[in-house]
Amino acid sequence: AKKATGIGGPGRWAEARSDNDWHISSKQRCHTNRSALRASTAGMDPVAEPQIKRCGTMKPFRPVFIIGPGRSGTTLLYKLLALHHDVGYVSNFDAQSPRWFPSPILARITARRYQLKKWAWFSSSGDANMPRRTWAKKLVPTPSEAVSVYQRCGIGFQEFSKPLTSEVEKSLREEFIRFQSLQCSNVIISKRTANNRRLPGIASAFPEALYILVVRDGRAVAESLRAVHWWSNHKVWWANGQTPHDIERSGASMLSIAARNWMEEIRTIREGLKTLDERQVKSVRYEDFLTDPLSSLRNMLDFLGVISCPEYETTVRALNLGPRLEAWHSWNASELDTVMKIQREGLSSLGYI
């Protein structure tokens, strides 16, 4: 099977369904999606598409991982896909509960409560990043990076390049099977930024997994990182756990550190993609996604084998997502020059310059 060799534009590894086909019935669409999924995994590892018990019937185990540099729109996409009632996710309750507690059932209870999830997961302006949620909103199961889930499976918080042992892979796989089974979902989706550096291990633990790669203009990412409150004290993986504050003391500017972080993430993702079959990966450009969110989401759901529905699309429309003027356009010449010296190769390879 052909391996994914680099990061390309949207639809680089999967053909998107034409919007002209949107008129077909749900039954036809479901049959088409499942047939396409079986065809896409033909000739892959024989352990692909294992069956798990889901709500009393045997269904395929279908893990999905969202990857991409931090501040590239991965959290927004994670929540938008998890908003669909047939897409299971790793929630804040899964992260806070012991393994024996059936916390995924809570997400199943709220699966079709679209307005409740919209209220709890997004701000009034459609922002998916809400650092200060009310207690009432925290009571609603919400897609989470769930660091503690990975930790209890044996993956340390700062372990990135260390190969996963067979015991860790088995434990992580069992957790995801449990999440999908208890949520009765068609897929189980996870977004954990550190997985960008763990792709070989993730691929070994989940040979049947699908991946959605989100890419965004590195200049916008650098500005976004510089603006968030936690960045200056965040441990940077490529700097041996130093924080941007620590690196800044050596003479580097906060903007240049953020710019380099994007480049390092792009490089490590490129290496990780070499371990994956290209049919398992779909690339999404953040800026294109915001231009037509619904069409992009339909294509991504098709890729996952999930059928869109009117209530889901109505909820997405109500978020009023759309293109925005990026803050980096207001940089002075010195700031732009600083970032371009660091990111030029990456920006060029992705078609941003």
PDB file of C-alpha atoms in Angstrom, residues 6-302:
ATOM      1  CA  GLY A   6       4.064  14.492   3.141  1.00  0.00           C
ATOM      2  CA  ILE A   7       1.550  17.155   3.966  1.00  0.00           C
ATOM      3  CA  GLY A   8      -0.465  18.335   1.017  1.00  0.00           C
ATOM      4  CA  GLY A   9      -3.570  20.334   0.298  1.00  0.00           C
ATOM      5  CA  PRO A  10      -7.139  19.435   1.213  1.00  0.00           C
ATOM      6  CA  GLY A  11      -8.239  16.064  -0.059  1.00  0.00           C
ATOM      7  CA  ARG A  12      -4.637  14.946  -0.559  1.00  0.00           C
ATOM      8  CA  TRP A  13      -5.318  11.373   0.558  1.00  0.00           C
ATOM      9  CA  ALA A  14      -9.058  10.888   0.038  1.00  0.00           C
ATOM     10  CA  GLU A  15     -11.445  11.750  -2.743  1.00  0.00           C
ATOM     11  CA  ALA A  16     -14.212  14.005  -1.431  1.00  0.00           C
ATOM     12  CA  ARG A  17     -17.809  13.327  -2.373  1.00  0.00           C
ATOM     13  CA  SER A  18     -19.222  15.892  -4.768  1.00  0.00           C
ATOM     14  CA  ASP A  19     -21.943  18.156  -3.409  1.00  0.00           C
ATOM     15  CA  ASN A  20     -23.972  17.129  -6.460  1.00  0.00           C
ATOM     16  CA  ASP A  21     -24.375  13.716  -4.831  1.00  0.00           C
ATOM     17  CA  TRP A  22     -25.945  15.219  -1.690  1.00  0.00           C
ATOM     18  CA  HIS A  23     -29.476  14.505  -2.931  1.00  0.00           C
ATOM     19  CA  ILE A  24     -29.187  10.708  -2.575  1.00  0.00           C
ATOM     20  CA  SER A  25     -31.247   9.109   0.182  1.00  0.00           C
ATOM     21  CA  SER A  26     -29.865   8.386   3.630  1.00  0.00           C
ATOM     22  CA  LYS A  27     -30.153   4.642   3.006  1.00  0.00           C
ATOM     23  CA  GLN A  28     -28.236   4.881  -0.282  1.00  0.00           C
ATOM     24  CA  ARG A  29     -25.709   7.211   1.300  1.00  0.00           C
ATOM     25  CA  CYS A  30     -25.117   4.869   4.230  1.00  0.00           C
ATOM     26  CA  HIS A  31     -24.597   1.910   1.889  1.00  0.00           C
ATOM     27  CA  THR A  32     -22.239   3.947  -0.294  1.00  0.00           C
ATOM     28  CA  ASN A  33     -20.181   5.130   2.691  1.00  0.00           C
ATOM     29  CA  ARG A  34     -19.749   1.659   4.151  1.00  0.00           C
ATOM     30  CA  SER A  35     -18.867   0.189   0.771  1.00  0.00           C
ATOM     31  CA  ALA A  36     -16.284   2.929   0.257  1.00  0.00           C
ATOM     32  CA  LEU A  37     -14.787   2.233   3.672  1.00  0.00           C
ATOM     33  CA  ARG A  38     -14.473  -1.473   2.940  1.00  0.00           C
ATOM     34  CA  ALA A  39     -12.867  -0.676  -0.406  1.00  0.00           C
ATOM     35  CA  SER A  40     -10.489   1.862   1.142  1.00  0.00           C
ATOM     36  CA  THR A  41      -9.119  -0.723   3.573  1.00  0.00           C
ATOM     37  CA  ALA A  42      -8.905  -3.572   1.056  1.00  0.00           C
ATOM     38  CA  GLY A  43      -5.453  -5.105   1.099  1.00  0.00           C
ATOM     39  CA  MET A  44      -4.552  -3.517   4.417  1.00  0.00           C
ATOM     40  CA  ASP A  45      -3.518  -5.335   7.574  1.00  0.00           C
ATOM     41  CA  PRO A  46      -5.796  -8.338   8.184  1.00  0.00           C
ATOM     42  CA  VAL A  47      -6.662  -7.073  11.666  1.00  0.00           C
ATOM     43  CA  ALA A  48      -8.400  -4.065  10.112  1.00  0.00           C
ATOM     44  CA  GLU A  49     -12.122  -3.553  10.721  1.00  0.00           C
ATOM     45  CA  PRO A  50     -12.425  -5.757  13.838  1.00  0.00           C
ATOM     46  CA  GLN A  51     -15.948  -6.162  15.131  1.00  0.00           C
ATOM     47  CA  ILE A  52     -17.018  -4.895  18.546  1.00  0.00           C
ATOM     48  CA  LYS A  53     -20.292  -5.212  20.402  1.00  0.00           C
ATOM     49  CA  ARG A  54     -22.190  -1.943  20.136  1.00  0.00           C
ATOM     50  CA  CYS A  55     -25.694  -1.641  21.614  1.00  0.00           C
ATOM     51  CA  GLY A  56     -26.330  -5.362  21.308  1.00  0.00           C
ATOM     52  CA  THR A  57     -25.038  -5.775  17.736  1.00  0.00           C
ATOM     53  CA  MET A  58     -21.601  -6.326  16.242  1.00  0.00           C
ATOM     54  CA  LYS A  59     -20.212  -3.274  14.468  1.00  0.00           C
ATOM     55  CA  PRO A  60     -16.784  -2.288  13.075  1.00  0.00           C
ATOM     56  CA  PHE A  61     -14.321  -0.670  15.471  1.00  0.00           C
ATOM     57  CA  ARG A  62     -13.417   2.631  13.817  1.00  0.00           C
ATOM     58  CA  PRO A  63     -10.978   4.911  15.723  1.00  0.00           C
ATOM     59  CA  VAL A  64     -10.281   8.374  14.290  1.00  0.00           C
ATOM     60  CA  PHE A  65      -7.468  10.718  15.271  1.00  0.00           C
ATOM     61  CA  ILE A  66      -7.323  14.446  14.521  1.00  0.00           C
ATOM     62  CA  ILE A  67      -3.743  15.629  14.070  1.00  0.00           C
ATOM     63  CA  GLY A  68      -2.160  18.976  13.275  1.00  0.00           C
ATOM     64  CA  PRO A  69      -0.078  21.704  14.942  1.00  0.00           C
ATOM     65  CA  GLY A  70      -1.621  23.336  17.985  1.00  0.00           C
ATOM     66  CA  ARG A  71      -3.732  26.451  17.258  1.00  0.00           C
ATOM     67  CA  SER A  72      -4.536  25.156  13.760  1.00  0.00           C
ATOM     68  CA  GLY A  73      -8.251  24.644  14.361  1.00  0.00           C
ATOM     69  CA  THR A  74      -7.994  21.068  15.615  1.00  0.00           C
ATOM     70  CA  THR A  75     -10.179  21.716  18.673  1.00  0.00           C
ATOM     71  CA  LEU A  76     -12.870  23.391  16.564  1.00  0.00           C
ATOM     72  CA  LEU A  77     -12.928  20.482  14.134  1.00  0.00           C
ATOM     73  CA  TYR A  78     -12.903  17.963  16.990  1.00  0.00           C
ATOM     74  CA  LYS A  79     -16.013  19.492  18.535  1.00  0.00           C
ATOM     75  CA  LEU A  80     -17.787  19.973  15.207  1.00  0.00           C
ATOM     76  CA  LEU A  81     -17.358  16.333  14.218  1.00  0.00           C
ATOM     77  CA  ALA A  82     -18.209  15.097  17.725  1.00  0.00           C
ATOM     78  CA  LEU A  83     -21.367  17.203  17.573  1.00  0.00           C
ATOM     79  CA  HIS A  84     -22.847  14.546  15.255  1.00  0.00           C
ATOM     80  CA  HIS A  85     -24.809  11.916  17.179  1.00  0.00           C
ATOM     81  CA  ASP A  86     -23.038   9.011  15.423  1.00  0.00           C
ATOM     82  CA  VAL A  87     -19.544  10.259  16.291  1.00  0.00           C
ATOM     83  CA  GLY A  88     -18.283   9.154  19.691  1.00  0.00           C
ATOM     84  CA  TYR A  89     -15.530  11.051  21.486  1.00  0.00           C
ATOM     85  CA  VAL A  90     -13.268  10.994  24.529  1.00  0.00           C
ATOM     86  CA  SER A  91     -14.931  13.323  27.039  1.00  0.00           C
ATOM     87  CA  ASN A  92     -13.997  15.347  30.088  1.00  0.00           C
ATOM     88  CA  PHE A  93     -15.797  12.733  32.188  1.00  0.00           C
ATOM     89  CA  ASP A  94     -13.685   9.939  30.693  1.00  0.00           C
ATOM     90  CA  ALA A  95     -10.603  11.919  31.698  1.00  0.00           C
ATOM     91  CA  GLN A  96     -11.771  12.410  35.278  1.00  0.00           C
ATOM     92  CA  SER A  97     -13.344   9.009  35.982  1.00  0.00           C
ATOM     93  CA  PRO A  98     -11.674   5.726  36.964  1.00  0.00           C
ATOM     94  CA  ARG A  99     -11.509   3.081  34.260  1.00  0.00           C
ATOM     95  CA  TRP A 100     -14.233   0.938  35.840  1.00  0.00           C
ATOM     96  CA  PHE A 101     -16.806   3.776  35.734  1.00  0.00           C
ATOM     97  CA  PRO A 102     -18.943   3.672  32.518  1.00  0.00           C
ATOM     98  CA  SER A 103     -18.510   7.401  31.849  1.00  0.00           C
ATOM     99  CA  PRO A 104     -18.927   7.075  28.036  1.00  0.00           C
ATOM    100  CA  ILE A 105     -22.608   6.320  28.620  1.00  0.00           C
ATOM    101  CA  LEU A 106     -23.036   9.974  29.654  1.00  0.00           C
ATOM    102  CA  ALA A 107     -21.998  11.063  26.156  1.00  0.00           C
ATOM    103  CA  ARG A 108     -24.471   8.584  24.675  1.00  0.00           C
ATOM    104  CA  ILE A 109     -27.305  10.125  26.708  1.00  0.00           C
ATOM    105  CA  THR A 110     -26.618  13.585  25.253  1.00  0.00           C
ATOM    106  CA  ALA A 111     -25.717  12.383  21.727  1.00  0.00           C
ATOM    107  CA  ARG A 112     -28.862  13.766  20.040  1.00  0.00           C
ATOM    108  CA  ARG A 113     -29.204  16.863  22.218  1.00  0.00           C
ATOM    109  CA  TYR A 114     -27.743  19.208  19.657  1.00  0.00           C
ATOM    110  CA  GLN A 115     -28.790  22.474  21.264  1.00  0.00           C
ATOM    111  CA  LEU A 116     -27.452  21.392  24.656  1.00  0.00           C
ATOM    112  CA  LYS A 117     -24.071  20.497  23.146  1.00  0.00           C
ATOM    113  CA  LYS A 118     -23.938  23.719  21.150  1.00  0.00           C
ATOM    114  CA  TRP A 119     -24.590  25.703  24.336  1.00  0.00           C
ATOM    115  CA  ALA A 120     -22.012  23.796  26.394  1.00  0.00           C
ATOM    116  CA  TRP A 121     -19.259  23.356  23.805  1.00  0.00           C
ATOM    117  CA  PHE A 122     -19.164  26.681  21.969  1.00  0.00           C
ATOM    118  CA  SER A 123     -19.212  30.356  22.862  1.00  0.00           C
ATOM    119  CA  SER A 124     -21.951  32.650  21.569  1.00  0.00           C
ATOM    120  CA  SER A 125     -19.606  33.592  18.704  1.00  0.00           C
ATOM    121  CA  GLY A 126     -18.911  29.949  17.757  1.00  0.00           C
ATOM    122  CA  ASP A 127     -15.503  29.752  19.438  1.00  0.00           C
ATOM    123  CA  ALA A 128     -14.562  26.203  20.502  1.00  0.00           C
ATOM    124  CA  ASN A 129     -11.840  27.296  22.927  1.00  0.00           C
ATOM    125  CA  MET A 130     -13.468  28.374  26.168  1.00  0.00           C
ATOM    126  CA  PRO A 131     -10.957  28.430  29.055  1.00  0.00           C
ATOM    127  CA  ARG A 132     -13.590  29.591  31.540  1.00  0.00           C
ATOM    128  CA  ARG A 133     -16.737  27.493  31.297  1.00  0.00           C
ATOM    129  CA  THR A 134     -19.464  27.725  33.911  1.00  0.00           C
ATOM    130  CA  TRP A 135     -20.082  24.780  36.218  1.00  0.00           C
ATOM    131  CA  ALA A 136     -23.376  24.144  34.445  1.00  0.00           C
ATOM    132  CA  LYS A 137     -21.582  23.737  31.109  1.00  0.00           C
ATOM    133  CA  LYS A 138     -18.966  21.479  32.686  1.00  0.00           C
ATOM    134  CA  LEU A 139     -21.739  19.060  33.649  1.00  0.00           C
ATOM    135  CA  VAL A 140     -22.323  18.332  29.948  1.00  0.00           C
ATOM    136  CA  PRO A 141     -19.955  15.678  28.475  1.00  0.00           C
ATOM    137  CA  THR A 142     -17.535  17.568  26.227  1.00  0.00           C
ATOM    138  CA  PRO A 143     -14.791  16.441  23.807  1.00  0.00           C
ATOM    139  CA  SER A 144     -11.483  16.521  25.646  1.00  0.00           C
ATOM    140  CA  GLU A 145      -7.814  15.872  24.969  1.00  0.00           C
ATOM    141  CA  ALA A 146      -8.102  13.590  28.003  1.00  0.00           C
ATOM    142  CA  VAL A 147      -4.418  13.546  28.936  1.00  0.00           C
ATOM    143  CA  SER A 148      -5.182  11.332  31.930  1.00  0.00           C
ATOM    144  CA  VAL A 149      -6.658   8.615  29.682  1.00  0.00           C
ATOM    145  CA  TYR A 150      -3.305   8.306  27.909  1.00  0.00           C
ATOM    146  CA  GLN A 151      -1.448   8.488  31.218  1.00  0.00           C
ATOM    147  CA  ARG A 152      -3.378   5.620  32.792  1.00  0.00           C
ATOM    148  CA  CYS A 153      -2.550   3.557  29.711  1.00  0.00           C
ATOM    149  CA  GLY A 154       1.135   4.184  30.379  1.00  0.00           C
ATOM    150  CA  ILE A 155       1.935   7.212  28.204  1.00  0.00           C
ATOM    151  CA  GLY A 156       3.613   9.957  30.230  1.00  0.00           C
ATOM    152  CA  PHE A 157       2.670  13.599  29.737  1.00  0.00           C
ATOM    153  CA  GLN A 158       6.029  14.518  28.211  1.00  0.00           C
ATOM    154  CA  GLU A 159       6.700  11.254  26.359  1.00  0.00           C
ATOM    155  CA  PHE A 160       6.630  11.939  22.639  1.00  0.00           C
ATOM    156  CA  SER A 161       9.190   9.955  20.674  1.00  0.00           C
ATOM    157  CA  LYS A 162       9.445   6.981  23.027  1.00  0.00           C
ATOM    158  CA  PRO A 163       8.025   3.861  21.278  1.00  0.00           C
ATOM    159  CA  LEU A 164       4.850   2.454  22.807  1.00  0.00           C
ATOM    160  CA  THR A 165       5.253  -0.953  24.399  1.00  0.00           C
ATOM    161  CA  SER A 166       2.890  -3.779  23.462  1.00  0.00           C
ATOM    162  CA  GLU A 167       1.278  -3.462  26.899  1.00  0.00           C
ATOM    163  CA  VAL A 168       0.639   0.263  26.392  1.00  0.00           C
ATOM    164  CA  GLU A 169      -0.754  -0.318  22.897  1.00  0.00           C
ATOM    165  CA  LYS A 170      -3.083  -3.032  24.202  1.00  0.00           C
ATOM    166  CA  SER A 171      -4.288  -0.855  27.082  1.00  0.00           C
ATOM    167  CA  LEU A 172      -4.918   2.162  24.838  1.00  0.00           C
ATOM    168  CA  ARG A 173      -6.768   0.044  22.296  1.00  0.00           C
ATOM    169  CA  GLU A 174      -8.993  -1.483  24.980  1.00  0.00           C
ATOM    170  CA  GLU A 175      -9.910   1.991  26.216  1.00  0.00           C
ATOM    171  CA  PHE A 176     -10.974   3.208  22.789  1.00  0.00           C
ATOM    172  CA  ILE A 177     -12.963   0.051  22.113  1.00  0.00           C
ATOM    173  CA  ARG A 178     -14.733   0.605  25.430  1.00  0.00           C
ATOM    174  CA  PHE A 179     -15.492   4.244  24.568  1.00  0.00           C
ATOM    175  CA  GLN A 180     -17.024   3.394  21.196  1.00  0.00           C
ATOM    176  CA  SER A 181     -18.942   0.410  22.535  1.00  0.00           C
ATOM    177  CA  LEU A 182     -20.525   2.268  25.456  1.00  0.00           C
ATOM    178  CA  GLN A 183     -21.377   5.308  23.325  1.00  0.00           C
ATOM    179  CA  CYS A 184     -22.964   3.110  20.618  1.00  0.00           C
ATOM    180  CA  SER A 185     -21.319   5.298  17.981  1.00  0.00           C
ATOM    181  CA  ASN A 186     -20.192   4.501  14.442  1.00  0.00           C
ATOM    182  CA  VAL A 187     -16.719   5.912  15.130  1.00  0.00           C
ATOM    183  CA  ILE A 188     -14.709   7.058  18.139  1.00  0.00           C
ATOM    184  CA  ILE A 189     -12.712  10.255  17.625  1.00  0.00           C
ATOM    185  CA  SER A 190      -9.848  11.753  19.611  1.00  0.00           C
ATOM    186  CA  LYS A 191      -7.760  14.886  19.399  1.00  0.00           C
ATOM    187  CA  ARG A 192      -4.527  15.015  21.396  1.00  0.00           C
ATOM    188  CA  THR A 193      -1.882  17.440  20.152  1.00  0.00           C
ATOM    189  CA  ALA A 194       0.958  15.266  21.480  1.00  0.00           C
ATOM    190  CA  ASN A 195      -0.192  12.483  19.130  1.00  0.00           C
ATOM    191  CA  ASN A 196       1.519  14.430  16.346  1.00  0.00           C
ATOM    192  CA  ARG A 197       4.754  12.968  17.780  1.00  0.00           C
ATOM    193  CA  ARG A 198       3.325   9.491  18.425  1.00  0.00           C
ATOM    194  CA  LEU A 199       1.994   8.529  14.994  1.00  0.00           C
ATOM    195  CA  PRO A 200       4.112   5.361  14.614  1.00  0.00           C
ATOM    196  CA  GLY A 201       2.886   4.115  18.009  1.00  0.00           C
ATOM    197  CA  ILE A 202      -0.723   5.106  17.321  1.00  0.00           C
ATOM    198  CA  ALA A 203      -0.567   3.356  13.933  1.00  0.00           C
ATOM    199  CA  SER A 204       0.757   0.197  15.579  1.00  0.00           C
ATOM    200  CA  ALA A 205      -1.970   0.202  18.236  1.00  0.00           C
ATOM    201  CA  PHE A 206      -4.725   1.101  15.756  1.00  0.00           C
ATOM    202  CA  PRO A 207      -3.884  -0.307  12.283  1.00  0.00           C
ATOM    203  CA  GLU A 208      -7.471   0.356  11.123  1.00  0.00           C
ATOM    204  CA  ALA A 209      -7.541   4.002  12.266  1.00  0.00           C
ATOM    205  CA  LEU A 210      -8.429   7.001  10.115  1.00  0.00           C
ATOM    206  CA  TYR A 211      -6.696  10.366  10.487  1.00  0.00           C
ATOM    207  CA  ILE A 212      -7.816  13.913   9.760  1.00  0.00           C
ATOM    208  CA  LEU A 213      -4.889  16.286   9.362  1.00  0.00           C
ATOM    209  CA  VAL A 214      -5.603  19.989   9.873  1.00  0.00           C
ATOM    210  CA  VAL A 215      -3.146  22.519   8.434  1.00  0.00           C
ATOM    211  CA  ARG A 216      -3.203  26.284   8.873  1.00  0.00           C
ATOM    212  CA  ASP A 217      -0.987  29.168   7.763  1.00  0.00           C
ATOM    213  CA  GLY A 218       2.000  29.076  10.108  1.00  0.00           C
ATOM    214  CA  ARG A 219       1.991  32.852  10.482  1.00  0.00           C
ATOM    215  CA  ALA A 220      -1.548  32.737  11.859  1.00  0.00           C
ATOM    216  CA  VAL A 221      -0.576  29.878  14.170  1.00  0.00           C
ATOM    217  CA  ALA A 222       2.454  31.764  15.489  1.00  0.00           C
ATOM    218  CA  GLU A 223       0.371  34.854  16.248  1.00  0.00           C
ATOM    219  CA  SER A 224      -2.332  32.737  17.895  1.00  0.00           C
ATOM    220  CA  LEU A 225       0.222  30.979  20.097  1.00  0.00           C
ATOM    221  CA  ARG A 226       1.819  34.270  21.115  1.00  0.00           C
ATOM    222  CA  ALA A 227      -1.590  35.600  22.164  1.00  0.00           C
ATOM    223  CA  VAL A 228      -2.836  32.751  24.388  1.00  0.00           C
ATOM    224  CA  HIS A 229      -2.242  33.087  28.126  1.00  0.00           C
ATOM    225  CA  TRP A 230      -0.687  29.649  28.688  1.00  0.00           C
ATOM    226  CA  TRP A 231       1.944  29.700  25.945  1.00  0.00           C
ATOM    227  CA  SER A 232       4.760  31.467  27.809  1.00  0.00           C
ATOM    228  CA  ASN A 233       4.804  28.794  30.539  1.00  0.00           C
ATOM    229  CA  HIS A 234       4.060  25.804  28.291  1.00  0.00           C
ATOM    230  CA  LYS A 235       6.777  23.120  28.167  1.00  0.00           C
ATOM    231  CA  VAL A 236       8.047  22.953  24.597  1.00  0.00           C
ATOM    232  CA  TRP A 237       8.725  19.393  23.455  1.00  0.00           C
ATOM    233  CA  TRP A 238      11.460  20.276  20.936  1.00  0.00           C
ATOM    234  CA  ALA A 239      13.380  22.321  23.530  1.00  0.00           C
ATOM    235  CA  ASN A 240      13.830  19.548  26.098  1.00  0.00           C
ATOM    236  CA  GLY A 241      10.890  20.699  28.176  1.00  0.00           C
ATOM    237  CA  GLN A 242      11.932  24.359  28.437  1.00  0.00           C
ATOM    238  CA  THR A 243       9.172  26.962  28.371  1.00  0.00           C
ATOM    239  CA  PRO A 244       9.068  29.893  25.941  1.00  0.00           C
ATOM    240  CA  HIS A 245       9.948  32.093  28.923  1.00  0.00           C
ATOM    241  CA  ASP A 246      13.102  30.020  29.446  1.00  0.00           C
ATOM    242  CA  ILE A 247      14.040  30.192  25.755  1.00  0.00           C
ATOM    243  CA  GLU A 248      13.330  33.923  25.647  1.00  0.00           C
ATOM    244  CA  ARG A 249      16.053  34.512  28.222  1.00  0.00           C
ATOM    245  CA  SER A 250      18.611  33.305  25.678  1.00  0.00           C
ATOM    246  CA  GLY A 251      17.651  36.145  23.331  1.00  0.00           C
ATOM    247  CA  ALA A 252      14.896  34.650  21.145  1.00  0.00           C
ATOM    248  CA  SER A 253      11.647  36.585  20.805  1.00  0.00           C
ATOM    249  CA  MET A 254       8.320  35.058  21.838  1.00  0.00           C
ATOM    250  CA  LEU A 255       7.129  35.344  18.226  1.00  0.00           C
ATOM    251  CA  SER A 256      10.144  33.496  16.819  1.00  0.00           C
ATOM    252  CA  ILE A 257       9.646  30.686  19.365  1.00  0.00           C
ATOM    253  CA  ALA A 258       5.996  30.343  18.350  1.00  0.00           C
ATOM    254  CA  ALA A 259       6.998  30.361  14.669  1.00  0.00           C
ATOM    255  CA  ARG A 260       9.541  27.612  15.229  1.00  0.00           C
ATOM    256  CA  ASN A 261       7.021  25.535  17.168  1.00  0.00           C
ATOM    257  CA  TRP A 262       4.800  25.382  14.061  1.00  0.00           C
ATOM    258  CA  MET A 263       7.742  24.315  11.884  1.00  0.00           C
ATOM    259  CA  GLU A 264       8.807  21.600  14.331  1.00  0.00           C
ATOM    260  CA  GLU A 265       5.253  20.249  14.460  1.00  0.00           C
ATOM    261  CA  ILE A 266       5.039  20.190  10.653  1.00  0.00           C
ATOM    262  CA  ARG A 267       8.350  18.316  10.410  1.00  0.00           C
ATOM    263  CA  THR A 268       7.427  15.653  12.957  1.00  0.00           C
ATOM    264  CA  ILE A 269       4.000  15.137  11.363  1.00  0.00           C
ATOM    265  CA  ARG A 270       5.680  14.633   7.982  1.00  0.00           C
ATOM    266  CA  GLU A 271       7.866  11.919   9.459  1.00  0.00           C
ATOM    267  CA  GLY A 272       4.942  10.263  11.209  1.00  0.00           C
ATOM    268  CA  LEU A 273       2.840  10.207   8.038  1.00  0.00           C
ATOM    269  CA  LYS A 274       5.421   7.961   6.411  1.00  0.00           C
ATOM    270  CA  THR A 275       4.211   5.142   8.665  1.00  0.00           C
ATOM    271  CA  LEU A 276       0.583   5.476   7.491  1.00  0.00           C
ATOM    272  CA  ASP A 277      -1.266   4.245   4.421  1.00  0.00           C
ATOM    273  CA  GLU A 278      -2.313   7.324   2.428  1.00  0.00           C
ATOM    274  CA  ARG A 279      -5.894   6.004   2.156  1.00  0.00           C
ATOM    275  CA  GLN A 280      -6.257   6.425   5.898  1.00  0.00           C
ATOM    276  CA  VAL A 281      -5.492  10.165   5.967  1.00  0.00           C
ATOM    277  CA  LYS A 282      -7.587  13.146   4.892  1.00  0.00           C
ATOM    278  CA  SER A 283      -6.029  16.602   4.842  1.00  0.00           C
ATOM    279  CA  VAL A 284      -8.068  19.731   5.611  1.00  0.00           C
ATOM    280  CA  ARG A 285      -6.863  23.284   5.151  1.00  0.00           C
ATOM    281  CA  TYR A 286      -8.265  25.429   7.963  1.00  0.00           C
ATOM    282  CA  GLU A 287      -8.807  28.491   5.783  1.00  0.00           C
ATOM    283  CA  ASP A 288     -10.724  26.484   3.153  1.00  0.00           C
ATOM    284  CA  PHE A 289     -12.792  24.854   5.876  1.00  0.00           C
ATOM    285  CA  LEU A 290     -13.959  28.245   7.183  1.00  0.00           C
ATOM    286  CA  THR A 291     -14.931  29.306   3.664  1.00  0.00           C
ATOM    287  CA  ASP A 292     -17.545  26.533   3.456  1.00  0.00           C
ATOM    288  CA  PRO A 293     -17.838  24.703   6.806  1.00  0.00           C
ATOM    289  CA  LEU A 294     -20.871  22.572   5.965  1.00  0.00           C
ATOM    290  CA  SER A 295     -19.510  21.235   2.704  1.00  0.00           C
ATOM    291  CA  SER A 296     -16.192  20.445   4.391  1.00  0.00           C
ATOM    292  CA  LEU A 297     -17.908  18.668   7.275  1.00  0.00           C
ATOM    293  CA  ARG A 298     -20.037  16.595   4.900  1.00  0.00           C
ATOM    294  CA  ASN A 299     -16.899  15.461   3.113  1.00  0.00           C
ATOM    295  CA  MET A 300     -15.181  14.600   6.374  1.00  0.00           C
ATOM    296  CA  LEU A 301     -18.198  12.685   7.677  1.00  0.00           C
ATOM    297  CA  ASP A 302     -18.285  10.789   4.372  1.00  0.00           C
TER     298      ASP A 302
END
